[in-house]
Amino acid sequence: MAKYSNLVKEILDGIGGKTNIAEVTHCMTRLRFVLKDEQKANDEKIKQIDGILQLVKAQGQYMIVIGSHVDKVYDELCEQTGVCASAEAAETKSDEKTLTRFMRFISGIIFPATYVMCACAIINGINILLKYVGILTPEDGIYILLNGMGNAVLYLLPVFYGYTTAKQVKIDPFIGIGIGAALCNPNISGIPLDIFGFEITATYTSTVLPVILIVLLASPIAKFLNRKVPDILRGFGVPFLTFIIVIPLGFCLIGPVVNAFGTLVGDALNGLIAINKVLAGFLIAGLWNVSVVLGIQGVISLPSIANVIGGIPDYFGAMRSGVCFAMAATALAVFIKTKNMKMKNVSLPAFVSAMFGVTEPALYGVAVPNLKVFIGTLVSSGLGGAVAGLFGAMAYSVGSGGVFQVVGYINPADPSGSTIAIMANYIVSFVSAFIITWFLFKDQEKSSTSLQQLENVKKHTKDKDILVESPMEGEIITLHDVDDPAFASGALGKGIAVIPSRGRVIAPFDGTVSALFNTHHAIGLTSVDGVEMLIHIGLETVKLEGKYFTPHVKQGDTVKKGDLLIEFDIAKIKEEGYSLETPIVISNTDAFDDVMTEKSTNIHMYENLFVVMNGSRG
């Protein structure tokens, strides 16, 4: 939020400092302060701040109109003051399911790093291929360089996920980076350390869960310190004190617990092999992705690796070797089925990298964000592992993963039988994963319109005036007559207002839901040709906290013209004493030549409401 840091400092200075804030929230366009002493605020100073569109004082609130990026300014305000209502509390007012919020939280941590993870995985795959065909050897400088490039992101996963977790919990992302970097430091990671008489050995490289847990621990501490540390010391004082508290705790507690748990699981699974190979294969392969997420895969694999290195054929490695093919099939099924271009861009390279044995892009970019698909990968991997156990597949050497790993599972004494055993594992893993994913995966977008289609339409509409239909029906009033200075002044864009006769809002064009406030009283839309529309149902209706509003879309959805967006109860809102004047504005008016209103009295859905003048833009 660094770009808004100075803006927030100027706002705080203008309102009399953070100590003058009794309460602050935000809606779609404005910061809403309740000040302890409004006389301490300098109205003229606030109005002169670059980035402030309007100042509105009404109903005991001191409202600073920012525009559509108000949420980012609010986050920065929270970071600097610590007096904001938490984002978590706001979310609980929504009717969104807890599981959905959890999966969104996890996706927000995992997904951002997926593209670079895919890129590195493909580099790794190319390097493995060049080695396999004899062009490179492990001693070649190019091989070593490509290997370092290919493994960089996977090795430093705690750094990436430290950053994204910190952003999710709204603390300084560099605190997350610092925690992740400390966990990966080769001077302490995997090195026995004598701490207060206890020997601690913990390895965190290539792990996910430990850094997430440590950053979650750091979050309340950093927020508390941010409120208590004096301004002059806050810049370095907050990260210093946070690091000195949470990193030793996390390093000394989480690592040993994870290692002990991994050893326990590994011993149990290896013991089960001697009792029932089919069940053992199902559990070993089926739980493998869980072990990767928990960061215990290395620990539970140690006995197996030691056996193979010592020349003892081992069942464990063969049983879990089909997981990469299950993940590849999952990514392929999603790539074929999804119409979401962002997901296509992730799933295709994830498929390629999984075929070469690097499954993290498919796991974190495709499976983890979708709980049903993730569970499907566990089942399909387990089925392949069960087949490996049934046929008695074993590992005879330590090799690379993916398509080239099969040679490590061929028994020199029985090449045909051992090849059939391991190939049966791979085929069952791949086919079952593809089928399961095909039936379980569903695009999160509401419409089948792809992002690429939206971009194509935008190109064709360049330099043409754009007709925008009405999203509502009712009586039109001019924006100037709206009883809200921010909208009436045009500060939020040109447009009109409607006093609705029907409690429905529909999509006036093909596009995306760019913003949907959690009280569902306001929605932002972006058309395929770049028109940004803000629809604010009623005035001050944010205070209803979502009552009488029923959303039919969520932020990020792709919509087609005529799709139902929101329903609202006109009678109930009136009973609560709120005005139903509904401003409809083109919030990026400055991007076009002009915005003209087509109607001046009553309007019905699908009638032309605006002409966005775009003819002279070149």
CSV table of N, CA and C in Angstrom, one decimal, residues 524-604:
chain,number,residue,atom,x,y,z
A,524,GLY,N,-19.9,-2.4,-8.6
A,524,GLY,CA,-19.1,-1.8,-9.7
A,524,GLY,C,-19.0,-2.8,-10.9
A,525,LEU,N,-19.1,-2.3,-12.1
A,525,LEU,CA,-19.1,-3.2,-13.3
A,525,LEU,C,-18.1,-2.6,-14.3
A,526,THR,N,-17.4,-3.4,-15.0
A,526,THR,CA,-16.5,-3.0,-16.1
A,526,THR,C,-17.0,-3.7,-17.4
A,527,SER,N,-17.3,-3.0,-18.4
A,527,SER,CA,-17.8,-3.6,-19.6
A,527,SER,C,-16.6,-4.1,-20.5
A,528,VAL,N,-17.0,-4.9,-21.5
A,528,VAL,CA,-15.9,-5.5,-22.3
A,528,VAL,C,-15.2,-4.4,-23.1
A,529,ASP,N,-15.8,-3.2,-23.3
A,529,ASP,CA,-15.1,-2.1,-24.0
A,529,ASP,C,-14.6,-1.1,-23.0
A,530,GLY,N,-14.5,-1.4,-21.7
A,530,GLY,CA,-13.7,-0.5,-20.8
A,530,GLY,C,-14.6,0.5,-20.1
A,531,VAL,N,-15.9,0.5,-20.2
A,531,VAL,CA,-16.7,1.4,-19.4
A,531,VAL,C,-16.9,0.9,-18.0
A,532,GLU,N,-16.6,1.7,-17.0
A,532,GLU,CA,-16.7,1.4,-15.6
A,532,GLU,C,-18.0,2.1,-15.1
A,533,MET,N,-18.9,1.3,-14.6
A,533,MET,CA,-20.1,1.8,-14.0
A,533,MET,C,-20.2,1.5,-12.5
A,534,LEU,N,-20.7,2.5,-11.8
A,534,LEU,CA,-21.0,2.3,-10.3
A,534,LEU,C,-22.5,2.5,-10.1
A,535,ILE,N,-23.1,1.5,-9.5
A,535,ILE,CA,-24.5,1.6,-9.2
A,535,ILE,C,-24.6,1.5,-7.7
A,536,HIS,N,-25.1,2.6,-7.1
A,536,HIS,CA,-25.2,2.8,-5.6
A,536,HIS,C,-26.7,2.8,-5.2
A,537,ILE,N,-27.2,1.7,-4.7
A,537,ILE,CA,-28.7,1.5,-4.5
A,537,ILE,C,-29.0,2.3,-3.2
A,538,GLY,N,-29.7,3.4,-3.4
A,538,GLY,CA,-30.1,4.2,-2.2
A,538,GLY,C,-29.0,5.0,-1.7
A,539,LEU,N,-29.3,5.9,-0.7
A,539,LEU,CA,-28.3,6.8,-0.1
A,539,LEU,C,-28.2,6.3,1.4
A,540,GLU,N,-26.9,6.2,1.8
A,540,GLU,CA,-26.6,5.8,3.2
A,540,GLU,C,-27.1,4.4,3.5
A,541,THR,N,-27.4,3.6,2.5
A,541,THR,CA,-27.9,2.3,2.7
A,541,THR,C,-26.8,1.3,3.2
A,542,VAL,N,-25.6,1.7,3.2
A,542,VAL,CA,-24.5,0.9,3.7
A,542,VAL,C,-24.8,0.6,5.2
A,543,LYS,N,-25.6,1.5,5.9
A,543,LYS,CA,-25.9,1.3,7.3
A,543,LYS,C,-26.9,0.1,7.5
A,544,LEU,N,-27.5,-0.3,6.5
A,544,LEU,CA,-28.4,-1.5,6.6
A,544,LEU,C,-27.7,-2.8,6.8
A,545,GLU,N,-26.3,-2.7,6.5
A,545,GLU,CA,-25.5,-3.9,6.7
A,545,GLU,C,-25.9,-5.1,6.0
A,546,GLY,N,-26.5,-4.9,4.8
A,546,GLY,CA,-26.8,-6.0,3.9
A,546,GLY,C,-28.3,-6.4,4.0
A,547,LYS,N,-29.0,-5.9,5.0
A,547,LYS,CA,-30.4,-6.3,5.1
A,547,LYS,C,-31.2,-5.8,3.9
A,548,TYR,N,-32.1,-6.6,3.4
A,548,TYR,CA,-33.0,-6.3,2.2
A,548,TYR,C,-32.3,-6.3,0.9
A,549,PHE,N,-31.0,-6.7,0.9
A,549,PHE,CA,-30.3,-6.9,-0.4
A,549,PHE,C,-29.9,-8.3,-0.6
A,550,THR,N,-30.1,-8.8,-1.8
A,550,THR,CA,-29.8,-10.2,-2.1
A,550,THR,C,-28.9,-10.2,-3.4
A,551,PRO,N,-27.6,-10.5,-3.2
A,551,PRO,CA,-26.7,-10.5,-4.4
A,551,PRO,C,-26.9,-11.9,-5.2
A,552,HIS,N,-26.7,-11.8,-6.5
A,552,HIS,CA,-26.8,-13.0,-7.3
A,552,HIS,C,-25.4,-13.2,-8.1
A,553,VAL,N,-24.5,-12.4,-7.8
A,553,VAL,CA,-23.1,-12.5,-8.3
A,553,VAL,C,-22.1,-12.2,-7.2
A,554,LYS,N,-20.9,-12.4,-7.5
A,554,LYS,CA,-19.8,-12.1,-6.6
A,554,LYS,C,-18.7,-11.3,-7.3
A,555,GLN,N,-17.9,-10.7,-6.6
A,555,GLN,CA,-16.8,-9.9,-7.2
A,555,GLN,C,-15.9,-10.8,-8.0
A,556,GLY,N,-15.6,-10.4,-9.2
A,556,GLY,CA,-14.8,-11.2,-10.1
A,556,GLY,C,-15.6,-12.0,-11.1
A,557,ASP,N,-16.9,-12.1,-11.0
A,557,ASP,CA,-17.7,-12.8,-11.9
A,557,ASP,C,-17.7,-12.2,-13.3
A,558,THR,N,-17.8,-13.0,-14.3
A,558,THR,CA,-18.1,-12.4,-15.6
A,558,THR,C,-19.6,-12.5,-15.9
A,559,VAL,N,-20.2,-11.5,-16.4
A,559,VAL,CA,-21.6,-11.4,-16.6
A,559,VAL,C,-22.0,-11.1,-18.0
A,560,LYS,N,-23.2,-11.5,-18.4
A,560,LYS,CA,-23.7,-11.1,-19.7
A,560,LYS,C,-24.9,-10.1,-19.5
A,561,LYS,N,-25.1,-9.3,-20.5
A,561,LYS,CA,-26.1,-8.3,-20.5
A,561,LYS,C,-27.5,-9.0,-20.1
A,562,GLY,N,-28.1,-8.5,-19.1
A,562,GLY,CA,-29.4,-9.0,-18.7
A,562,GLY,C,-29.3,-9.9,-17.5
A,563,ASP,N,-28.1,-10.4,-17.1
A,563,ASP,CA,-27.9,-11.2,-15.9
A,563,ASP,C,-28.4,-10.5,-14.7
A,564,LEU,N,-29.1,-11.1,-13.8
A,564,LEU,CA,-29.6,-10.5,-12.5
A,564,LEU,C,-28.4,-10.4,-11.6
A,565,LEU,N,-28.2,-9.1,-11.1
A,565,LEU,CA,-27.0,-8.9,-10.2
A,565,LEU,C,-27.4,-8.8,-8.8
A,566,ILE,N,-28.5,-8.0,-8.5
A,566,ILE,CA,-28.9,-7.8,-7.1
A,566,ILE,C,-30.4,-7.6,-7.1
A,567,GLU,N,-31.0,-8.2,-6.1
A,567,GLU,CA,-32.4,-7.9,-5.8
A,567,GLU,C,-32.5,-7.1,-4.4
A,568,PHE,N,-33.4,-6.2,-4.3
A,568,PHE,CA,-33.6,-5.5,-3.1
A,568,PHE,C,-35.0,-5.2,-2.8
A,569,ASP,N,-35.4,-5.1,-1.5
A,569,ASP,CA,-36.7,-4.9,-1.1
A,569,ASP,C,-37.0,-3.4,-0.9
A,570,ILE,N,-37.7,-2.8,-1.9
A,570,ILE,CA,-38.0,-1.4,-1.9
A,570,ILE,C,-38.8,-1.0,-0.7
A,571,ALA,N,-39.8,-1.7,-0.4
A,571,ALA,CA,-40.7,-1.4,0.7
A,571,ALA,C,-40.0,-1.4,2.1
A,572,LYS,N,-39.2,-2.4,2.3
A,572,LYS,CA,-38.5,-2.5,3.6
A,572,LYS,C,-37.4,-1.4,3.7
A,573,ILE,N,-36.7,-1.1,2.7
A,573,ILE,CA,-35.7,0.0,2.7
A,573,ILE,C,-36.4,1.3,3.0
A,574,LYS,N,-37.6,1.6,2.4
A,574,LYS,CA,-38.3,2.8,2.7
A,574,LYS,C,-38.8,2.8,4.2
A,575,GLU,N,-39.2,1.7,4.7
A,575,GLU,CA,-39.7,1.6,6.1
A,575,GLU,C,-38.6,2.0,7.0
A,576,GLU,N,-37.3,1.6,6.7
A,576,GLU,CA,-36.2,1.9,7.5
A,576,GLU,C,-35.8,3.4,7.5
A,577,GLY,N,-36.4,4.1,6.5
A,577,GLY,CA,-36.2,5.6,6.5
A,577,GLY,C,-35.1,6.0,5.5
A,578,TYR,N,-34.7,5.2,4.6
A,578,TYR,CA,-33.6,5.5,3.7
A,578,TYR,C,-34.2,5.9,2.3
A,579,SER,N,-33.5,6.9,1.7
A,579,SER,CA,-33.8,7.3,0.4
A,579,SER,C,-33.4,6.3,-0.6
A,580,LEU,N,-34.2,6.1,-1.7
A,580,LEU,CA,-33.9,5.1,-2.7
A,580,LEU,C,-33.3,5.7,-3.9
A,581,GLU,N,-33.0,7.0,-3.9
A,581,GLU,CA,-32.3,7.6,-5.0
A,581,GLU,C,-31.0,6.8,-5.3
A,582,THR,N,-30.9,6.3,-6.5
A,582,THR,CA,-29.8,5.4,-6.8
A,582,THR,C,-29.0,6.0,-7.9
A,583,PRO,N,-27.8,6.6,-7.5
A,583,PRO,CA,-26.9,7.1,-8.6
A,583,PRO,C,-26.3,6.0,-9.4
A,584,ILE,N,-26.3,6.2,-10.7
A,584,ILE,CA,-25.7,5.3,-11.7
A,584,ILE,C,-24.7,6.2,-12.5
A,585,VAL,N,-23.4,6.0,-12.2
A,585,VAL,CA,-22.4,6.9,-12.8
A,585,VAL,C,-21.4,6.0,-13.6
A,586,ILE,N,-20.8,6.7,-14.6
A,586,ILE,CA,-19.6,6.1,-15.3
A,586,ILE,C,-18.4,6.6,-14.6
A,587,SER,N,-17.8,5.8,-13.8
A,587,SER,CA,-16.8,6.2,-12.9
A,587,SER,C,-15.4,6.5,-13.5
A,588,ASN,N,-15.3,6.1,-14.8
A,588,ASN,CA,-14.0,6.4,-15.5
A,588,ASN,C,-14.4,7.4,-16.6
A,589,THR,N,-15.2,8.4,-16.3
A,589,THR,CA,-15.7,9.4,-17.3
A,589,THR,C,-14.5,10.0,-18.0
A,590,ASP,N,-13.4,10.2,-17.3
A,590,ASP,CA,-12.2,10.9,-17.9
A,590,ASP,C,-11.6,10.1,-19.0
A,591,ALA,N,-11.9,8.8,-19.1
A,591,ALA,CA,-11.2,8.0,-20.1
A,591,ALA,C,-11.9,8.2,-21.5
A,592,PHE,N,-13.0,8.9,-21.5
A,592,PHE,CA,-13.8,9.1,-22.7
A,592,PHE,C,-14.0,10.6,-23.0
A,593,ASP,N,-14.5,10.8,-24.2
A,593,ASP,CA,-14.8,12.2,-24.6
A,593,ASP,C,-15.9,12.9,-23.8
A,594,ASP,N,-17.0,12.1,-23.6
A,594,ASP,CA,-18.1,12.6,-22.8
A,594,ASP,C,-19.0,11.5,-22.5
A,595,VAL,N,-20.0,11.7,-21.6
A,595,VAL,CA,-21.0,10.8,-21.3
A,595,VAL,C,-22.3,11.5,-21.4
A,596,MET,N,-23.2,11.1,-22.3
A,596,MET,CA,-24.5,11.7,-22.6
A,596,MET,C,-25.6,10.9,-22.1
A,597,THR,N,-26.6,11.5,-21.5
A,597,THR,CA,-27.8,10.8,-21.0
A,597,THR,C,-28.9,10.7,-22.1
A,598,GLU,N,-29.4,9.5,-22.4
A,598,GLU,CA,-30.4,9.3,-23.4
A,598,GLU,C,-31.8,9.5,-23.0
A,599,LYS,N,-32.1,9.4,-21.7
A,599,LYS,CA,-33.5,9.5,-21.2
A,599,LYS,C,-33.5,10.6,-20.2
A,600,SER,N,-34.7,11.2,-20.0
A,600,SER,CA,-34.8,12.3,-19.0
A,600,SER,C,-36.0,12.1,-18.1
A,601,THR,N,-36.9,11.1,-18.3
A,601,THR,CA,-38.0,10.9,-17.5
A,601,THR,C,-38.0,9.6,-16.8
A,602,ASN,N,-38.7,8.6,-17.4
A,602,ASN,CA,-38.7,7.3,-16.9
A,602,ASN,C,-37.9,6.3,-17.7
A,603,ILE,N,-37.4,5.3,-17.1
A,603,ILE,CA,-36.5,4.4,-17.8
A,603,ILE,C,-36.9,3.0,-17.5
A,604,HIS,N,-36.8,2.1,-18.5
A,604,HIS,CA,-37.0,0.7,-18.3
A,604,HIS,C,-35.7,-0.1,-18.6
